[in-house]
Amino acid sequence: FHPNQYLLNDTGDAFKNYFTYEWHIQNDHSFIDYSGSNYPYGENHLFTDGMPILSNLIKVLPFLKPYSIGIFNFSMLFSLFICAFILFKIFKLFNIENWKAVLSSIGITILCPQVLRYSGHFALSYSFCIPLIIYLLFQFNLSDSNKTKQSVKISLASVLIFFIHPYLGMICASFVFFYWVFWLLFNIKHIKGQFLFFIIQGVIPLLLYFLIVI
């Protein structure tokens, strides 16, 4: 009930992740450059595990700075509920009864191994990222309209997940990329009509991230 007054862990990588997140919010003027280590050259904030999507949002909304630790802690805990909700939405795509979908969503969320990351690698604890990509791919396949719009949603989601943690971003972007590689291999006759979606969903997020890193 007082998320701004506690650290979930104060040793090792956990303390480093709080530090890089907080330093970037309080001291850096750039959204990308990080000055809290590698003196005097600095570092790319995307490499510091400092939750760039959240830290940069708070930089844009500076009135949130006094509550930055609480926002970080709460966002990690709240991500569990987002994960369960997205899993529920996936089950409902297949017309599963509500009570079965609710129980299954809660059970899978509890079993999610990313819960173990609450002790240190905080950004990896956001367990909703992979289910979100799977849900968006299901939506893309089950719908007969707005394929381009849905492709942009998948691409945007992958890019944003890179800014939660590069590992999560690479997992999600690779999942989409190889989904399309195998789909195109098994549907060679339809490659011309679907190749644009492959580029939007599977290639652009990877290119954008690497361009920003460079």
PDB file of C-alpha atoms in Angstrom:
ATOM      1  CA  PHE A   1       0.000   0.000   0.000  1.00  0.00           C
ATOM      2  CA  HIS A   2       3.079   2.286   0.100  1.00  0.00           C
ATOM      3  CA  PRO A   3       4.989   1.332  -3.067  1.00  0.00           C
ATOM      4  CA  ASN A   4       7.069   4.533  -3.051  1.00  0.00           C
ATOM      5  CA  GLN A   5       8.666   3.692   0.319  1.00  0.00           C
ATOM      6  CA  TYR A   6      10.178   0.284  -0.451  1.00  0.00           C
ATOM      7  CA  LEU A   7      12.716  -1.443  -2.656  1.00  0.00           C
ATOM      8  CA  LEU A   8      11.820  -5.021  -3.525  1.00  0.00           C
ATOM      9  CA  ASN A   9      15.496  -5.896  -3.161  1.00  0.00           C
ATOM     10  CA  ASP A  10      18.519  -3.780  -2.222  1.00  0.00           C
ATOM     11  CA  THR A  11      21.406  -5.969  -3.422  1.00  0.00           C
ATOM     12  CA  GLY A  12      23.195  -6.808  -6.672  1.00  0.00           C
ATOM     13  CA  ASP A  13      21.396  -6.354  -9.963  1.00  0.00           C
ATOM     14  CA  ALA A  14      18.208  -5.265  -8.190  1.00  0.00           C
ATOM     15  CA  PHE A  15      19.886  -2.225  -6.641  1.00  0.00           C
ATOM     16  CA  LYS A  16      21.670  -1.471  -9.923  1.00  0.00           C
ATOM     17  CA  ASN A  17      18.354  -1.531 -11.803  1.00  0.00           C
ATOM     18  CA  TYR A  18      16.734   0.870  -9.353  1.00  0.00           C
ATOM     19  CA  PHE A  19      19.801   3.092  -9.604  1.00  0.00           C
ATOM     20  CA  THR A  20      19.938   3.244 -13.414  1.00  0.00           C
ATOM     21  CA  TYR A  21      16.195   3.881 -13.610  1.00  0.00           C
ATOM     22  CA  GLU A  22      16.270   6.620 -10.978  1.00  0.00           C
ATOM     23  CA  TRP A  23      19.465   8.278 -12.205  1.00  0.00           C
ATOM     24  CA  HIS A  24      18.083   8.570 -15.727  1.00  0.00           C
ATOM     25  CA  ILE A  25      14.887  10.193 -14.443  1.00  0.00           C
ATOM     26  CA  GLN A  26      16.544  12.638 -12.062  1.00  0.00           C
ATOM     27  CA  ASN A  27      19.785  13.564 -13.872  1.00  0.00           C
ATOM     28  CA  ASP A  28      19.875  12.790 -17.604  1.00  0.00           C
ATOM     29  CA  HIS A  29      18.762  15.365 -20.154  1.00  0.00           C
ATOM     30  CA  SER A  30      18.692  12.889 -23.062  1.00  0.00           C
ATOM     31  CA  PHE A  31      16.141  10.144 -23.614  1.00  0.00           C
ATOM     32  CA  ILE A  32      18.811   7.754 -24.942  1.00  0.00           C
ATOM     33  CA  ASP A  33      22.107   8.760 -23.330  1.00  0.00           C
ATOM     34  CA  TYR A  34      22.824   7.670 -19.766  1.00  0.00           C
ATOM     35  CA  SER A  35      25.447   9.477 -17.668  1.00  0.00           C
ATOM     36  CA  GLY A  36      25.354   7.390 -14.476  1.00  0.00           C
ATOM     37  CA  SER A  37      28.145   4.987 -15.467  1.00  0.00           C
ATOM     38  CA  ASN A  38      31.108   4.548 -17.834  1.00  0.00           C
ATOM     39  CA  TYR A  39      32.423   8.007 -16.904  1.00  0.00           C
ATOM     40  CA  PRO A  40      33.258  10.224 -18.742  1.00  0.00           C
ATOM     41  CA  TYR A  41      31.689   8.714 -21.853  1.00  0.00           C
ATOM     42  CA  GLY A  42      28.311   7.631 -20.551  1.00  0.00           C
ATOM     43  CA  GLU A  43      26.267   4.747 -21.876  1.00  0.00           C
ATOM     44  CA  ASN A  44      23.214   3.978 -23.987  1.00  0.00           C
ATOM     45  CA  HIS A  45      20.285   3.806 -21.562  1.00  0.00           C
ATOM     46  CA  LEU A  46      18.869   0.825 -23.479  1.00  0.00           C
ATOM     47  CA  PHE A  47      21.813  -1.251 -22.193  1.00  0.00           C
ATOM     48  CA  THR A  48      21.413  -0.352 -18.506  1.00  0.00           C
ATOM     49  CA  ASP A  49      18.259  -2.344 -17.682  1.00  0.00           C
ATOM     50  CA  GLY A  50      16.740   0.891 -16.404  1.00  0.00           C
ATOM     51  CA  MET A  51      13.215   0.503 -17.833  1.00  0.00           C
ATOM     52  CA  PRO A  52      13.590   3.175 -20.568  1.00  0.00           C
ATOM     53  CA  ILE A  53       9.892   3.140 -21.505  1.00  0.00           C
ATOM     54  CA  LEU A  54       8.888   4.035 -17.936  1.00  0.00           C
ATOM     55  CA  SER A  55      11.813   6.264 -17.005  1.00  0.00           C
ATOM     56  CA  ASN A  56      11.421   8.351 -20.169  1.00  0.00           C
ATOM     57  CA  LEU A  57       7.665   8.640 -19.636  1.00  0.00           C
ATOM     58  CA  ILE A  58       8.326  10.102 -16.188  1.00  0.00           C
ATOM     59  CA  LYS A  59      10.908  12.486 -17.689  1.00  0.00           C
ATOM     60  CA  VAL A  60       8.170  13.756 -20.019  1.00  0.00           C
ATOM     61  CA  LEU A  61       5.819  14.132 -17.027  1.00  0.00           C
ATOM     62  CA  PRO A  62       8.197  15.595 -14.407  1.00  0.00           C
ATOM     63  CA  PHE A  63       5.483  16.006 -11.754  1.00  0.00           C
ATOM     64  CA  LEU A  64       5.717  12.206 -11.370  1.00  0.00           C
ATOM     65  CA  LYS A  65       9.415  12.274 -10.412  1.00  0.00           C
ATOM     66  CA  PRO A  66       8.832  12.173  -6.613  1.00  0.00           C
ATOM     67  CA  TYR A  67       6.807   8.977  -7.089  1.00  0.00           C
ATOM     68  CA  SER A  68       9.113   7.228  -9.565  1.00  0.00           C
ATOM     69  CA  ILE A  69      10.030   4.269  -7.309  1.00  0.00           C
ATOM     70  CA  GLY A  70       6.382   3.679  -6.412  1.00  0.00           C
ATOM     71  CA  ILE A  71       5.358   3.808 -10.071  1.00  0.00           C
ATOM     72  CA  PHE A  72       8.079   1.289 -10.927  1.00  0.00           C
ATOM     73  CA  ASN A  73       7.093  -1.094  -8.118  1.00  0.00           C
ATOM     74  CA  PHE A  74       3.370  -0.784  -8.818  1.00  0.00           C
ATOM     75  CA  SER A  75       3.822  -1.298 -12.562  1.00  0.00           C
ATOM     76  CA  MET A  76       5.636  -4.597 -11.948  1.00  0.00           C
ATOM     77  CA  LEU A  77       2.900  -5.877  -9.646  1.00  0.00           C
ATOM     78  CA  PHE A  78       0.076  -4.605 -11.856  1.00  0.00           C
ATOM     79  CA  SER A  79       1.609  -6.372 -14.875  1.00  0.00           C
ATOM     80  CA  LEU A  80       0.418  -9.671 -13.362  1.00  0.00           C
ATOM     81  CA  PHE A  81      -3.196  -8.540 -13.669  1.00  0.00           C
ATOM     82  CA  ILE A  82      -2.589  -7.367 -17.248  1.00  0.00           C
ATOM     83  CA  CYS A  83      -1.091 -10.776 -18.053  1.00  0.00           C
ATOM     84  CA  ALA A  84      -4.119 -12.615 -16.648  1.00  0.00           C
ATOM     85  CA  PHE A  85      -6.511 -10.301 -18.534  1.00  0.00           C
ATOM     86  CA  ILE A  86      -4.732 -10.858 -21.876  1.00  0.00           C
ATOM     87  CA  LEU A  87      -4.715 -14.627 -21.320  1.00  0.00           C
ATOM     88  CA  PHE A  88      -8.448 -14.413 -20.616  1.00  0.00           C
ATOM     89  CA  LYS A  89      -8.926 -12.538 -23.906  1.00  0.00           C
ATOM     90  CA  ILE A  90      -6.976 -15.268 -25.738  1.00  0.00           C
ATOM     91  CA  PHE A  91      -9.231 -17.979 -24.300  1.00  0.00           C
ATOM     92  CA  LYS A  92     -12.343 -15.998 -25.241  1.00  0.00           C
ATOM     93  CA  LEU A  93     -11.193 -15.895 -28.869  1.00  0.00           C
ATOM     94  CA  PHE A  94     -11.871 -19.636 -28.833  1.00  0.00           C
ATOM     95  CA  ASN A  95     -15.278 -19.271 -27.131  1.00  0.00           C
ATOM     96  CA  ILE A  96     -14.187 -20.949 -23.897  1.00  0.00           C
ATOM     97  CA  GLU A  97     -16.642 -20.564 -21.024  1.00  0.00           C
ATOM     98  CA  ASN A  98     -15.958 -17.599 -18.730  1.00  0.00           C
ATOM     99  CA  TRP A  99     -15.257 -19.583 -15.565  1.00  0.00           C
ATOM    100  CA  LYS A 100     -12.820 -21.875 -17.366  1.00  0.00           C
ATOM    101  CA  ALA A 101     -11.111 -18.909 -19.003  1.00  0.00           C
ATOM    102  CA  VAL A 102     -10.788 -17.066 -15.672  1.00  0.00           C
ATOM    103  CA  LEU A 103      -9.359 -20.049 -13.797  1.00  0.00           C
ATOM    104  CA  SER A 104      -6.964 -20.902 -16.629  1.00  0.00           C
ATOM    105  CA  SER A 105      -5.777 -17.300 -16.948  1.00  0.00           C
ATOM    106  CA  ILE A 106      -5.063 -17.019 -13.233  1.00  0.00           C
ATOM    107  CA  GLY A 107      -3.364 -20.428 -13.148  1.00  0.00           C
ATOM    108  CA  ILE A 108      -1.063 -19.716 -16.089  1.00  0.00           C
ATOM    109  CA  THR A 109      -0.163 -16.300 -14.650  1.00  0.00           C
ATOM    110  CA  ILE A 110       0.762 -17.854 -11.306  1.00  0.00           C
ATOM    111  CA  LEU A 111       2.897 -20.478 -13.082  1.00  0.00           C
ATOM    112  CA  CYS A 112       4.711 -17.850 -15.165  1.00  0.00           C
ATOM    113  CA  PRO A 113       8.468 -18.178 -14.413  1.00  0.00           C
ATOM    114  CA  GLN A 114       8.944 -14.418 -14.859  1.00  0.00           C
ATOM    115  CA  VAL A 115       7.461 -13.967 -11.382  1.00  0.00           C
ATOM    116  CA  LEU A 116      10.891 -15.058 -10.110  1.00  0.00           C
ATOM    117  CA  ARG A 117      12.365 -11.871 -11.563  1.00  0.00           C
ATOM    118  CA  TYR A 118      10.823  -9.759  -8.786  1.00  0.00           C
ATOM    119  CA  SER A 119      13.994 -10.410  -6.838  1.00  0.00           C
ATOM    120  CA  GLY A 120      16.338  -8.671  -9.259  1.00  0.00           C
ATOM    121  CA  HIS A 121      15.923  -8.381 -13.024  1.00  0.00           C
ATOM    122  CA  PHE A 122      12.800  -6.303 -12.619  1.00  0.00           C
ATOM    123  CA  ALA A 123      12.098  -5.435 -16.248  1.00  0.00           C
ATOM    124  CA  LEU A 124      11.964  -9.146 -17.093  1.00  0.00           C
ATOM    125  CA  SER A 125       9.068  -9.584 -14.661  1.00  0.00           C
ATOM    126  CA  TYR A 126       6.548  -8.003 -17.052  1.00  0.00           C
ATOM    127  CA  SER A 127       4.836 -11.264 -17.891  1.00  0.00           C
ATOM    128  CA  PHE A 128       2.149  -9.815 -20.176  1.00  0.00           C
ATOM    129  CA  CYS A 129       4.523  -9.054 -23.076  1.00  0.00           C
ATOM    130  CA  ILE A 130       4.639 -12.493 -24.726  1.00  0.00           C
ATOM    131  CA  PRO A 131       0.892 -13.190 -24.270  1.00  0.00           C
ATOM    132  CA  LEU A 132       0.180  -9.752 -25.768  1.00  0.00           C
ATOM    133  CA  ILE A 133       2.084 -10.589 -28.952  1.00  0.00           C
ATOM    134  CA  ILE A 134       0.355 -13.981 -29.191  1.00  0.00           C
ATOM    135  CA  TYR A 135      -3.052 -12.331 -28.697  1.00  0.00           C
ATOM    136  CA  LEU A 136      -2.375  -9.744 -31.411  1.00  0.00           C
ATOM    137  CA  LEU A 137      -1.256 -12.478 -33.822  1.00  0.00           C
ATOM    138  CA  PHE A 138      -4.452 -14.423 -33.095  1.00  0.00           C
ATOM    139  CA  GLN A 139      -6.486 -11.284 -33.780  1.00  0.00           C
ATOM    140  CA  PHE A 140      -4.618 -10.760 -37.041  1.00  0.00           C
ATOM    141  CA  ASN A 141      -5.337 -14.318 -38.200  1.00  0.00           C
ATOM    142  CA  LEU A 142      -8.964 -14.492 -37.079  1.00  0.00           C
ATOM    143  CA  SER A 143      -9.987 -11.188 -38.652  1.00  0.00           C
ATOM    144  CA  ASP A 144     -10.731 -10.654 -42.328  1.00  0.00           C
ATOM    145  CA  SER A 145     -10.369  -6.868 -42.282  1.00  0.00           C
ATOM    146  CA  ASN A 146      -7.879  -4.141 -41.307  1.00  0.00           C
ATOM    147  CA  LYS A 147      -4.895  -6.440 -41.757  1.00  0.00           C
ATOM    148  CA  THR A 148      -2.535  -3.496 -42.232  1.00  0.00           C
ATOM    149  CA  LYS A 149      -3.822  -1.748 -39.108  1.00  0.00           C
ATOM    150  CA  GLN A 150      -3.430  -4.936 -37.074  1.00  0.00           C
ATOM    151  CA  SER A 151       0.075  -5.424 -38.470  1.00  0.00           C
ATOM    152  CA  VAL A 152       1.018  -1.933 -37.315  1.00  0.00           C
ATOM    153  CA  LYS A 153      -0.340  -2.754 -33.827  1.00  0.00           C
ATOM    154  CA  ILE A 154       1.866  -5.858 -33.648  1.00  0.00           C
ATOM    155  CA  SER A 155       4.884  -3.901 -34.884  1.00  0.00           C
ATOM    156  CA  LEU A 156       4.308  -1.072 -32.407  1.00  0.00           C
ATOM    157  CA  ALA A 157       3.836  -3.521 -29.519  1.00  0.00           C
ATOM    158  CA  SER A 158       7.134  -5.253 -30.355  1.00  0.00           C
ATOM    159  CA  VAL A 159       8.994  -1.938 -30.505  1.00  0.00           C
ATOM    160  CA  LEU A 160       7.581  -0.774 -27.165  1.00  0.00           C
ATOM    161  CA  ILE A 161       8.489  -4.094 -25.515  1.00  0.00           C
ATOM    162  CA  PHE A 162      12.116  -3.529 -26.566  1.00  0.00           C
ATOM    163  CA  PHE A 163      11.984  -0.444 -24.337  1.00  0.00           C
ATOM    164  CA  ILE A 164      10.820  -2.496 -21.370  1.00  0.00           C
ATOM    165  CA  HIS A 165      13.787  -4.847 -21.758  1.00  0.00           C
ATOM    166  CA  PRO A 166      15.856  -5.775 -24.833  1.00  0.00           C
ATOM    167  CA  TYR A 167      15.557  -9.493 -24.005  1.00  0.00           C
ATOM    168  CA  LEU A 168      11.767  -9.336 -23.940  1.00  0.00           C
ATOM    169  CA  GLY A 169      11.765  -7.271 -27.113  1.00  0.00           C
ATOM    170  CA  MET A 170      14.003  -9.747 -28.908  1.00  0.00           C
ATOM    171  CA  ILE A 171      11.917 -12.711 -27.726  1.00  0.00           C
ATOM    172  CA  CYS A 172       8.692 -11.107 -28.989  1.00  0.00           C
ATOM    173  CA  ALA A 173      10.146  -9.775 -32.240  1.00  0.00           C
ATOM    174  CA  SER A 174      11.823 -13.133 -32.964  1.00  0.00           C
ATOM    175  CA  PHE A 175       8.587 -14.960 -32.197  1.00  0.00           C
ATOM    176  CA  VAL A 176       6.761 -12.864 -34.817  1.00  0.00           C
ATOM    177  CA  PHE A 177       9.646 -13.066 -37.294  1.00  0.00           C
ATOM    178  CA  PHE A 178       9.881 -16.866 -37.199  1.00  0.00           C
ATOM    179  CA  TYR A 179       6.120 -17.256 -37.126  1.00  0.00           C
ATOM    180  CA  TRP A 180       6.099 -15.524 -40.523  1.00  0.00           C
ATOM    181  CA  VAL A 181       9.149 -17.412 -41.821  1.00  0.00           C
ATOM    182  CA  PHE A 182       7.400 -20.738 -41.207  1.00  0.00           C
ATOM    183  CA  TRP A 183       4.023 -19.451 -42.433  1.00  0.00           C
ATOM    184  CA  LEU A 184       5.560 -18.288 -45.714  1.00  0.00           C
ATOM    185  CA  LEU A 185       7.467 -21.568 -46.116  1.00  0.00           C
ATOM    186  CA  PHE A 186       4.259 -23.574 -45.807  1.00  0.00           C
ATOM    187  CA  ASN A 187       2.197 -21.138 -47.908  1.00  0.00           C
ATOM    188  CA  ILE A 188       4.525 -20.300 -50.778  1.00  0.00           C
ATOM    189  CA  LYS A 189       1.619 -19.662 -53.144  1.00  0.00           C
ATOM    190  CA  HIS A 190       0.371 -16.802 -50.948  1.00  0.00           C
ATOM    191  CA  ILE A 191       3.738 -15.175 -50.306  1.00  0.00           C
ATOM    192  CA  LYS A 192       3.062 -12.199 -52.578  1.00  0.00           C
ATOM    193  CA  GLY A 193      -0.119 -11.169 -50.759  1.00  0.00           C
ATOM    194  CA  GLN A 194       1.328 -11.621 -47.268  1.00  0.00           C
ATOM    195  CA  PHE A 195       4.941 -10.474 -47.608  1.00  0.00           C
ATOM    196  CA  LEU A 196       4.126  -6.860 -46.695  1.00  0.00           C
ATOM    197  CA  PHE A 197       2.643  -8.042 -43.379  1.00  0.00           C
ATOM    198  CA  PHE A 198       5.825 -10.004 -42.711  1.00  0.00           C
ATOM    199  CA  ILE A 199       7.903  -6.858 -43.237  1.00  0.00           C
ATOM    200  CA  ILE A 200       5.668  -4.692 -41.014  1.00  0.00           C
ATOM    201  CA  GLN A 201       5.337  -7.210 -38.188  1.00  0.00           C
ATOM    202  CA  GLY A 202       8.577  -9.172 -38.284  1.00  0.00           C
ATOM    203  CA  VAL A 203      11.279  -6.941 -39.764  1.00  0.00           C
ATOM    204  CA  ILE A 204      10.520  -3.284 -38.984  1.00  0.00           C
ATOM    205  CA  PRO A 205      10.596  -3.661 -35.140  1.00  0.00           C
ATOM    206  CA  LEU A 206      14.062  -5.259 -35.311  1.00  0.00           C
ATOM    207  CA  LEU A 207      15.366  -2.615 -37.711  1.00  0.00           C
ATOM    208  CA  LEU A 208      13.952   0.266 -35.661  1.00  0.00           C
ATOM    209  CA  TYR A 209      15.489  -1.002 -32.447  1.00  0.00           C
ATOM    210  CA  PHE A 210      18.924  -1.585 -33.952  1.00  0.00           C
ATOM    211  CA  LEU A 211      18.848   1.859 -35.614  1.00  0.00           C
ATOM    212  CA  ILE A 212      18.071   3.496 -32.265  1.00  0.00           C
ATOM    213  CA  VAL A 213      20.840   1.513 -30.575  1.00  0.00           C
ATOM    214  CA  ILE A 214      23.312   2.520 -33.277  1.00  0.00           C
TER     215      ILE A 214
END
